[in-house]
Coordinates of C-alpha atoms in Angstrom, one line a residue:
M10 CA 33.1 19.6 -9.8
I11 CA 33.1 15.8 -9.2
G12 CA 35.7 16.4 -6.4
R13 CA 33.5 19.0 -4.7
L14 CA 30.6 16.6 -5.0
L15 CA 32.6 13.7 -3.4
R16 CA 33.8 16.0 -0.6
A17 CA 30.2 17.1 0.0
L18 CA 29.0 13.5 0.3
R19 CA 31.7 12.8 2.8
S20 CA 30.6 15.6 5.1
R21 CA 29.1 14.9 8.4
S22 CA 25.7 16.3 7.4
S23 CA 25.6 14.1 4.3
L24 CA 26.5 11.0 6.3
A25 CA 23.9 11.9 8.9
C26 CA 21.2 12.2 6.2
C27 CA 22.2 8.9 4.6
G28 CA 22.2 7.2 8.0
G29 CA 18.7 8.6 8.7
G30 CA 17.5 7.3 5.4
V31 CA 18.8 3.8 6.2
V32 CA 17.1 3.9 9.6
L33 CA 13.8 4.9 8.1
V34 CA 14.0 2.0 5.6
A35 CA 14.7 -0.4 8.5
A36 CA 11.6 0.8 10.2
H37 CA 9.4 -0.5 7.4
P38 CA 8.7 -4.1 6.3
P39 CA 10.2 -6.5 5.9
I40 CA 12.7 -5.5 8.6
G41 CA 9.9 -3.8 10.5
W42 CA 11.9 -2.2 13.4
W43 CA 9.0 0.3 13.8
P44 CA 10.5 2.4 16.7
L45 CA 13.1 3.6 14.2
A46 CA 10.5 5.5 12.3
F47 CA 10.4 8.1 15.1
V48 CA 14.2 8.7 14.9
G49 CA 14.8 8.2 11.2
L50 CA 13.6 11.7 10.4
V51 CA 15.7 13.5 13.1
P52 CA 19.0 13.7 11.2
L53 CA 17.3 15.3 8.2
L54 CA 15.4 17.7 10.5
V55 CA 18.6 18.7 12.4
V56 CA 20.7 19.2 9.3
A57 CA 18.0 21.1 7.3
R58 CA 17.3 23.5 10.2
R59 CA 21.0 24.2 10.5
V60 CA 22.0 24.8 6.9
G61 CA 19.1 26.9 5.6
W62 CA 16.5 26.1 3.0
K63 CA 18.7 26.2 -0.1
R64 CA 21.1 23.6 1.0
A65 CA 18.3 21.7 2.8
I66 CA 16.8 20.9 -0.6
G67 CA 20.0 19.0 -1.6
F68 CA 20.2 17.2 1.7
G69 CA 16.5 16.2 1.5
Y70 CA 17.1 14.9 -2.0
L71 CA 20.1 12.8 -0.8
Y72 CA 18.0 11.5 2.1
G73 CA 15.3 10.6 -0.4
L74 CA 17.8 8.8 -2.7
V75 CA 18.7 6.5 0.2
V76 CA 15.1 5.9 1.3
E77 CA 13.8 5.2 -2.2
L78 CA 16.7 3.0 -3.1
G79 CA 16.2 0.9 0.0
G80 CA 12.4 0.9 -0.1
T81 CA 11.7 0.4 -3.8
Y82 CA 14.7 -1.3 -5.3
W83 CA 12.3 -4.0 -6.5
I84 CA 10.7 -1.9 -9.1
G85 CA 13.5 -2.5 -11.6
P86 CA 13.3 -6.4 -11.5
T87 CA 9.5 -6.2 -11.4
V88 CA 9.3 -4.1 -14.5
G89 CA 11.9 -6.2 -16.2
D90 CA 9.9 -9.4 -15.6
F91 CA 6.7 -7.8 -16.8
Y92 CA 8.4 -6.7 -20.0
R93 CA 10.0 -10.1 -20.5
V94 CA 6.9 -12.3 -19.8
Y95 CA 3.9 -10.2 -20.9
T96 CA 5.1 -7.6 -23.3
T97 CA 7.6 -9.6 -25.4
H98 CA 6.3 -13.1 -24.5
G99 CA 9.8 -14.3 -23.6
Q100 CA 11.5 -12.9 -26.7
A101 CA 13.4 -10.1 -24.9
S102 CA 17.1 -10.5 -24.4
D103 CA 18.7 -10.1 -20.9
W104 CA 20.1 -6.7 -22.0
Q105 CA 16.7 -5.5 -23.1
V106 CA 15.1 -6.6 -19.8
L107 CA 17.9 -4.9 -17.9
G108 CA 17.6 -1.7 -19.9
V109 CA 13.8 -1.4 -19.5
G110 CA 13.7 -2.4 -15.9
G111 CA 16.8 -0.4 -15.0
G112 CA 15.7 2.6 -17.0
L113 CA 12.3 2.8 -15.4
F114 CA 13.7 2.3 -11.9
L115 CA 16.2 5.0 -12.5
L116 CA 13.4 7.4 -13.6
W117 CA 11.3 6.3 -10.5
W118 CA 14.3 6.7 -8.1
L119 CA 15.4 10.1 -9.2
T120 CA 11.8 11.4 -9.5
N121 CA 10.5 10.1 -6.2
A122 CA 13.5 11.4 -4.3
L123 CA 12.1 14.9 -5.1
H124 CA 9.4 14.1 -2.6
W125 CA 12.0 14.2 0.1
A126 CA 13.7 17.3 -1.3
L127 CA 10.4 19.1 -0.5
W128 CA 10.6 17.8 3.0
G129 CA 14.1 19.2 3.3
L130 CA 12.9 22.5 1.9
A131 CA 10.1 22.7 4.5
F132 CA 12.4 21.8 7.3
G133 CA 15.1 24.3 6.1
L134 CA 12.6 27.2 6.2
T135 CA 12.5 27.0 10.0
S136 CA 15.2 27.7 12.6
R137 CA 13.3 28.6 15.8
R138 CA 11.7 26.3 18.4
A139 CA 8.1 27.5 18.7
V140 CA 4.6 26.2 18.4
S141 CA 4.2 27.7 15.0
T142 CA 7.4 26.1 13.9
G143 CA 6.3 22.8 15.1
L144 CA 2.9 23.1 13.3
W145 CA 4.8 23.9 10.1
L146 CA 7.2 21.0 10.4
V147 CA 4.3 18.6 11.0
T148 CA 1.8 19.8 8.4
V149 CA 4.0 20.3 5.4
P150 CA 5.0 16.6 5.2
L151 CA 1.3 15.7 5.2
A152 CA 0.8 18.1 2.2
V153 CA 3.8 16.5 0.4
E154 CA 2.5 13.0 0.9
G155 CA -1.0 14.1 -0.1
F156 CA -0.2 16.0 -3.3
F157 CA 3.1 14.5 -4.6
P158 CA 2.2 12.1 -7.5
R159 CA 3.3 8.6 -6.6
V160 CA 2.2 5.3 -8.2
F161 CA 2.4 3.4 -4.9
P162 CA 1.1 5.3 -1.8
W163 CA 3.8 4.3 0.6
T164 CA 3.8 6.7 3.6
T165 CA 6.2 7.3 6.5
G166 CA 3.6 6.3 9.0
S167 CA 3.0 2.9 7.4
A168 CA 6.0 1.6 9.5
L169 CA 3.5 1.6 12.4
S170 CA 1.7 -1.4 10.8
G171 CA 4.3 -3.3 12.9
C172 CA 2.8 -2.0 16.1
L173 CA -0.9 -2.4 15.9
P174 CA -1.8 -0.3 19.0
L175 CA 0.0 2.7 17.4
A176 CA -1.8 2.0 14.1
Q177 CA -5.3 2.3 15.5
P178 CA -5.7 6.1 15.0
A179 CA -6.0 5.3 11.3
A180 CA -9.6 4.2 12.1
W181 CA -10.5 7.6 13.4
F182 CA -8.4 10.0 11.3
G183 CA -7.1 8.0 8.4
V184 CA -3.7 6.7 7.5
P185 CA -2.2 10.2 7.2
A186 CA -2.6 10.6 10.9
L187 CA 0.1 7.9 11.4
T188 CA 2.6 10.1 9.4
A189 CA 1.5 13.1 11.5
G190 CA 2.2 11.2 14.7
V191 CA 5.6 10.0 13.5
V192 CA 6.6 13.5 12.5
V193 CA 5.3 15.0 15.8
V194 CA 7.6 12.7 17.8
A195 CA 10.5 13.4 15.4
V196 CA 10.1 17.2 15.7
V197 CA 10.1 16.9 19.5
L198 CA 13.2 14.8 19.5
T199 CA 14.8 17.3 17.1
F200 CA 14.1 20.1 19.5
A201 CA 15.5 18.0 22.3
W202 CA 18.7 17.4 20.4
E203 CA 19.1 21.1 19.6
S204 CA 18.6 22.0 23.3
R205 CA 21.1 19.5 24.7
T206 CA 24.0 21.9 24.7
N207 CA 22.1 24.7 26.6
S208 CA 20.0 22.7 29.0
W209 CA 20.0 19.0 29.8
R210 CA 16.8 19.6 31.7
S211 CA 15.0 20.8 28.6
F212 CA 16.5 17.8 26.7
A213 CA 15.1 15.4 29.4
V214 CA 11.7 17.1 29.4
L215 CA 11.3 17.0 25.6
V216 CA 12.5 13.3 25.3
S217 CA 10.1 12.4 28.2
S218 CA 7.3 14.2 26.5
A219 CA 7.9 12.3 23.2
V220 CA 8.0 8.9 25.1
A221 CA 4.8 9.8 27.0
F222 CA 3.0 10.8 23.8
V223 CA 3.9 7.4 22.2
V224 CA 2.8 5.5 25.3
L225 CA -0.5 7.4 25.5
W226 CA -1.0 6.9 21.8
G227 CA -0.5 3.2 22.1
G228 CA -2.7 2.9 25.2
V229 CA -5.6 4.5 23.3
G230 CA -5.0 2.2 20.4
A231 CA -4.9 -0.9 22.7
Y232 CA -8.2 0.1 24.2
R233 CA -9.8 0.3 20.8
M234 CA -8.5 -3.1 19.8
S235 CA -10.0 -4.7 22.9
H236 CA -13.4 -3.1 22.4
L237 CA -14.1 -3.6 18.7
P238 CA -17.6 -4.9 17.9
T239 CA -17.7 -7.6 15.3
G240 CA -20.3 -9.4 13.2
P241 CA -20.7 -13.2 12.6
T242 CA -17.7 -15.5 12.2
V243 CA -17.2 -16.8 8.6
R244 CA -14.9 -19.4 7.1
I245 CA -13.3 -18.4 3.9
G246 CA -11.4 -21.0 1.9
Y247 CA -8.3 -20.0 -0.1
V248 CA -6.2 -21.5 -2.8
Q249 CA -2.6 -20.3 -3.1
P250 CA -1.3 -22.3 -6.1
N251 CA 2.0 -20.6 -6.6
I252 CA 1.7 -21.0 -10.4
P253 CA 4.8 -19.5 -12.2
L254 CA 4.3 -16.3 -14.2
E255 CA 5.6 -18.1 -17.3
T256 CA 2.9 -20.7 -17.0
K257 CA 0.2 -18.1 -16.4
S258 CA 1.2 -16.2 -19.5
G259 CA 1.5 -19.3 -21.7
L260 CA 5.3 -19.2 -22.2
T261 CA 5.6 -22.7 -20.6
P262 CA 2.7 -25.1 -20.9
P263 CA 1.1 -26.4 -17.6
R264 CA 0.9 -30.1 -16.8
E265 CA -2.8 -29.6 -16.9
P266 CA -5.0 -26.5 -17.5
V267 CA -4.9 -24.0 -14.7
L268 CA -8.6 -24.1 -14.3
I269 CA -8.5 -27.8 -13.6
Q270 CA -5.7 -27.4 -11.1
L271 CA -7.7 -24.9 -9.2
L272 CA -10.9 -27.0 -9.3
R273 CA -9.0 -30.0 -8.0
A274 CA -7.5 -27.9 -5.1
T275 CA -10.9 -26.5 -4.3
S276 CA -12.5 -29.9 -4.3
R277 CA -9.8 -31.3 -1.9
L278 CA -10.3 -28.3 0.3
R279 CA -14.1 -28.8 0.4
R280 CA -13.7 -32.5 1.4
Q281 CA -11.4 -31.5 4.3
S282 CA -13.2 -28.4 5.6
D283 CA -16.5 -26.7 5.6
C284 CA -16.4 -23.1 4.3
D285 CA -18.7 -20.2 3.2
L286 CA -16.7 -19.1 0.2
V287 CA -13.5 -20.1 -1.6
V288 CA -11.2 -17.4 -3.1
W289 CA -8.8 -17.9 -6.0
P290 CA -6.0 -15.4 -6.7
E291 CA -5.9 -12.7 -9.4
G292 CA -5.7 -13.4 -13.1
L293 CA -5.3 -17.2 -13.1
V294 CA -8.2 -18.3 -15.3
E295 CA -7.3 -18.6 -19.0
E296 CA -8.8 -16.0 -21.4
H297 CA -10.9 -18.6 -23.3
V298 CA -12.4 -19.8 -20.1
S299 CA -13.1 -16.3 -18.7
G300 CA -15.1 -15.5 -21.8
A301 CA -17.2 -18.6 -21.2
M302 CA -17.8 -18.5 -17.5
D303 CA -21.6 -18.5 -17.9
R304 CA -21.8 -21.5 -20.2
P305 CA -23.6 -24.5 -18.7
E306 CA -20.6 -26.9 -18.9
V307 CA -18.4 -24.4 -17.0
R308 CA -21.0 -23.7 -14.4
D309 CA -21.5 -27.4 -13.9
L310 CA -17.8 -27.7 -13.0
F311 CA -18.2 -25.1 -10.3
G312 CA -21.6 -26.4 -9.2
Q313 CA -20.0 -29.7 -8.2
L314 CA -18.0 -27.8 -5.6
G315 CA -21.0 -26.9 -3.5
V316 CA -19.6 -23.5 -2.5
G317 CA -19.4 -20.0 -4.0
V318 CA -16.1 -19.2 -5.6
V319 CA -14.3 -15.9 -6.3
V320 CA -12.4 -16.4 -9.6
G321 CA -9.6 -14.1 -10.7
A322 CA -9.7 -13.7 -14.5
G323 CA -7.0 -11.3 -15.7
A324 CA -8.3 -10.7 -19.1
A325 CA -12.1 -10.6 -19.7
G326 CA -14.6 -8.6 -21.7
A327 CA -13.4 -9.4 -25.2
E328 CA -17.1 -9.6 -26.3
L329 CA -17.3 -5.9 -25.6
G330 CA -14.1 -5.1 -27.6
V331 CA -12.2 -4.1 -24.4
W332 CA -10.3 -5.9 -21.7
F333 CA -10.9 -5.8 -18.0
N334 CA -9.0 -7.2 -15.0
R335 CA -12.0 -9.1 -13.7
A336 CA -13.0 -11.1 -10.6
Y337 CA -16.0 -13.4 -11.1
F338 CA -18.3 -14.5 -8.3
V339 CA -19.7 -17.9 -9.1
P340 CA -22.6 -18.6 -6.7
M341 CA -23.1 -22.0 -5.1
S342 CA -26.5 -22.4 -6.8
R343 CA -26.2 -23.3 -10.5
G344 CA -29.4 -21.3 -11.1
A345 CA -28.1 -18.1 -9.6
P346 CA -26.8 -15.5 -12.1
L347 CA -23.0 -15.1 -12.6
A348 CA -21.7 -11.9 -11.1
W349 CA -18.4 -10.0 -11.5
Y350 CA -16.4 -7.0 -10.4
D351 CA -14.0 -5.2 -12.8
K352 CA -11.0 -3.5 -11.4
R353 CA -11.5 0.3 -11.2
F354 CA -8.2 1.7 -10.2
L355 CA -5.7 0.5 -12.8
L356 CA -1.9 0.5 -12.1
A357 CA -0.1 3.1 -14.1
F358 CA 2.4 1.6 -16.6
G359 CA 1.2 -1.9 -15.7
E360 CA -2.5 -1.9 -16.6
R361 CA -2.9 1.6 -18.1
L362 CA -0.5 3.8 -20.0
P363 CA -0.5 7.5 -19.0
M364 CA -0.2 9.8 -22.0
A365 CA -0.6 6.7 -24.2
D366 CA -0.8 8.6 -27.5
L367 CA 2.4 10.6 -26.9
L368 CA 4.3 7.5 -25.8
H369 CA 3.1 5.5 -28.8
R370 CA 4.4 8.2 -31.1
L371 CA 7.8 8.0 -29.4
G372 CA 7.8 4.2 -30.0
L373 CA 7.3 3.3 -26.3
D374 CA 4.5 0.8 -27.1
F375 CA 5.4 -1.9 -24.6
V376 CA 2.5 -1.7 -22.2
G377 CA -1.1 -2.2 -23.0
S378 CA -4.1 -0.5 -21.4
L379 CA -7.0 -2.3 -19.8
H380 CA -10.4 -0.7 -19.4
A381 CA -11.4 0.5 -15.9
G382 CA -14.6 -0.9 -14.3
S383 CA -17.2 1.4 -12.8
G384 CA -18.8 1.2 -9.3
M385 CA -18.1 -0.9 -6.2
K386 CA -20.2 -4.1 -6.0
V387 CA -21.1 -6.2 -3.0
F388 CA -22.1 -9.9 -3.2
P389 CA -24.0 -12.2 -0.8
L390 CA -21.8 -14.6 1.2
G391 CA -24.7 -17.1 1.5
R392 CA -25.1 -17.1 5.3
D393 CA -26.4 -14.7 7.9
D394 CA -27.0 -12.2 5.2
V395 CA -23.3 -11.3 5.2
T396 CA -22.1 -9.3 2.2
F397 CA -18.6 -8.9 0.8
G398 CA -16.8 -6.7 -1.7
I399 CA -13.8 -7.4 -3.9
S400 CA -10.7 -5.5 -4.8
I401 CA -7.9 -6.5 -7.1
C402 CA -4.3 -6.2 -6.3
Y403 CA -3.2 -2.5 -6.1
E404 CA -6.8 -1.4 -5.2
G405 CA -6.5 -2.9 -1.7
I406 CA -3.9 -0.3 -0.6
L407 CA -6.1 2.7 -1.6
A408 CA -8.3 4.6 0.9
A409 CA -10.9 5.1 -1.8
T410 CA -11.5 1.3 -1.9
G411 CA -12.2 1.1 1.8
D412 CA -14.5 4.1 1.6
D413 CA -16.4 2.6 -1.3
L414 CA -16.8 -0.7 0.5
L415 CA -18.2 1.1 3.5
A416 CA -20.6 3.0 1.4
A417 CA -21.8 -0.2 -0.3
G418 CA -22.4 -2.0 2.9
A419 CA -19.7 -4.6 2.6
Q420 CA -18.9 -6.5 5.8
L421 CA -15.9 -8.4 4.4
H422 CA -13.2 -7.2 2.0
V423 CA -11.8 -9.9 -0.4
N424 CA -8.5 -8.8 -2.0
I425 CA -7.0 -11.0 -4.8
T426 CA -3.6 -10.3 -6.0
E427 CA -0.5 -11.5 -7.9
D428 CA 2.7 -10.7 -6.0
L429 CA 5.0 -13.2 -7.8
W430 CA 6.2 -10.2 -9.9
Y431 CA 8.1 -9.0 -6.9
G432 CA 10.0 -12.2 -6.2
Q433 CA 11.5 -12.6 -2.7
S434 CA 11.9 -8.8 -2.3
S435 CA 10.5 -6.4 0.3
A436 CA 7.5 -5.5 -2.0
P437 CA 5.1 -8.3 -0.9
Y438 CA 5.7 -7.4 2.8
Q439 CA 5.1 -3.7 2.1
H440 CA 2.0 -4.5 0.1
L441 CA 0.6 -6.5 2.9
S442 CA 1.4 -3.9 5.5
L443 CA -0.6 -1.3 3.6
V444 CA -3.6 -3.6 3.2
R445 CA -3.4 -4.0 7.0
L446 CA -3.6 -0.3 7.5
R447 CA -6.6 0.0 5.2
A448 CA -8.4 -2.7 7.1
I449 CA -7.9 -0.6 10.3
E450 CA -8.9 2.6 8.4
S451 CA -12.1 1.2 6.9
G452 CA -13.0 -1.1 9.8
I453 CA -13.6 -4.0 7.3
P454 CA -11.7 -7.2 7.8
V455 CA -9.7 -8.5 4.8
V456 CA -9.2 -11.9 3.3
R457 CA -6.2 -11.5 1.0
V458 CA -5.3 -14.3 -1.5
A459 CA -2.2 -14.2 -3.6
N460 CA -0.9 -16.6 -6.2
G461 CA 2.5 -17.0 -4.6
G462 CA 1.9 -15.4 -1.2
I463 CA 1.5 -13.7 1.1
S464 CA -2.1 -14.8 1.6
A465 CA -3.6 -13.7 4.9
A466 CA -6.7 -13.1 7.1
I467 CA -6.7 -9.6 8.5
T468 CA -9.0 -8.5 11.3
R469 CA -10.6 -5.1 11.8
S470 CA -7.8 -4.2 14.1
G471 CA -5.1 -5.2 11.6
A472 CA -4.1 -8.4 13.3
I473 CA -3.1 -11.4 11.1
P474 CA -4.2 -14.5 12.9
E475 CA -3.4 -16.7 9.9
S476 CA -1.2 -16.4 6.8
V477 CA 0.6 -18.3 4.1
P478 CA 4.2 -17.3 3.4
L479 CA 5.8 -16.4 0.1
G480 CA 6.7 -19.1 -2.5
V481 CA 4.5 -21.8 -0.9
A482 CA 1.6 -23.6 -2.6
G483 CA -1.3 -24.5 -0.3
S484 CA -4.9 -24.2 0.5
G485 CA -6.9 -23.9 3.7
V486 CA -9.6 -22.0 5.5
F487 CA -9.3 -18.6 7.2
E488 CA -11.7 -18.0 10.0
L489 CA -12.5 -14.5 11.1
D490 CA -15.3 -12.1 12.3
V491 CA -16.8 -9.8 9.7
A492 CA -17.7 -6.2 10.4
P493 CA -21.0 -5.4 12.0
R494 CA -23.8 -4.1 9.8
D495 CA -24.4 -0.4 9.1
L496 CA -20.8 0.5 9.6
H497 CA -20.1 4.1 8.6
R498 CA -17.1 6.3 7.9
P499 CA -16.4 8.3 11.1
A500 CA -16.7 12.1 10.7
T501 CA -13.2 12.4 12.2
R502 CA -11.8 10.8 9.0
V503 CA -12.1 14.2 7.4
F504 CA -8.6 14.7 9.0
G505 CA -7.2 12.7 6.2
D506 CA -8.9 14.9 3.6
V507 CA -7.9 18.3 5.1
A508 CA -4.5 17.4 6.6
K509 CA -2.7 18.2 3.4
W510 CA -4.1 21.8 3.6
L511 CA -3.1 22.5 7.2
W512 CA 0.2 24.1 6.3
L513 CA -1.7 26.9 4.5
P514 CA -3.0 28.8 7.6
V515 CA 0.4 28.4 9.3
L516 CA 2.1 30.0 6.2
I517 CA -0.5 32.8 6.1
G518 CA -0.1 33.5 9.9
A519 CA 3.7 33.7 9.5
F520 CA 3.3 36.1 6.6
V521 CA 0.9 38.3 8.5
R522 CA 3.2 38.4 11.6
R523 CA 6.2 39.3 9.4
R524 CA 4.2 42.0 7.7
Q525 CA 3.0 43.5 11.0
S526 CA 6.6 43.5 12.4
T527 CA 7.8 45.2 9.2
L528 CA 5.2 47.9 9.5
A529 CA 5.9 48.4 13.2
R530 CA 9.5 49.2 12.4

């Protein structure tokens, strides 16, 4: 059996699918060769349509193994570090860290490859080149991306964050529209490849059509970028301290309290530059301080800065008997009330434990659960009546966050995060690319501040005029235009909500036609 498996893996179809998976990975950050996104799916489409749906499932799964390995290899080391630093407080052996990180990555890898097996199944159910076939090939991937449970919402279309004109349709139709566009081009190129042996003219027409579609798509996006209305210009200070995870967690004592380090950095920043707000990263303030943020002595320390500060406090709310991942907003005025935002969308297996009771009974009690906050909040920036909202880490890559910020009237999105977990892997670049797409989708510019990078200012069009790279400590000021007032979610964004259902009328139509042809015979 092993010999048969090895022979199957050496087949041309298997090699083509593996090659296509590598190409698709290279289209995404950090490599970011975005044109490859349009051709990366073609090998899977060609093979699946040729071999039939049963074998197409296997080829889709193989394709998915390559894509998920190349795109999310960082999950193993990240989980291992979390287990070592926070769960066991440095007591875990290297073998335990390897077992936990490697085991969860293996589970993730094998499970998420099923996502691509469903793509293979959908592609394998078609053999003709027709409009209905094209509709099926485009709509089923949208359904799979919309319904398949994934912790991180990476999408095929997110590769287009590397070409901002092509990413602009996300503002009208949502991020799923980018996947739809990529699949449309891939389907046309697949039809071109299949027609090359019969008619080079058809091949040329189809390839030219795909190129023309991409050019038109980019032209419309470029027009949007050049005609975007904006609000006032603001200056947002940031502190990227690059404090090691071991220091944050208390495994290694800092040379001075983290709060004092951040206050010193902010004070230096204020002496050098004028700004409307200063933002600190996620979860840096010690627990005993986060529980005393409203005490006069603590407020006095912040009051000396002369500017409002967003403070990431990773564990807060002990007075209520629960713990939140919290961001405080300390206003410039000492008399103004302290405000805060509690993270609402908690990361599975990092901040919340799905099926916690069952896993506890099985002895898997290595991840604690935080309490989710409720409701989006907006805060006054302190000038021109500008308002901003806060998201914490993972929330910044969710469509719901942007929609809630829009509904609340925020003109600026402040995202604080901790990406040191990922090390020098591809994850921080992928994380940033998804935040860029959400900035385009919501139309709200983003100031992203990370402990160890990548901190960045992101405009309404997804451009990054300023950023601070990974692994660098520093502070400075991001200057960018906020969104205009009374911004609303466009009605066309309903595409993102209904796209995952578009395959259903195609399937019903195919069933009706087959039924009619059967009755006619």
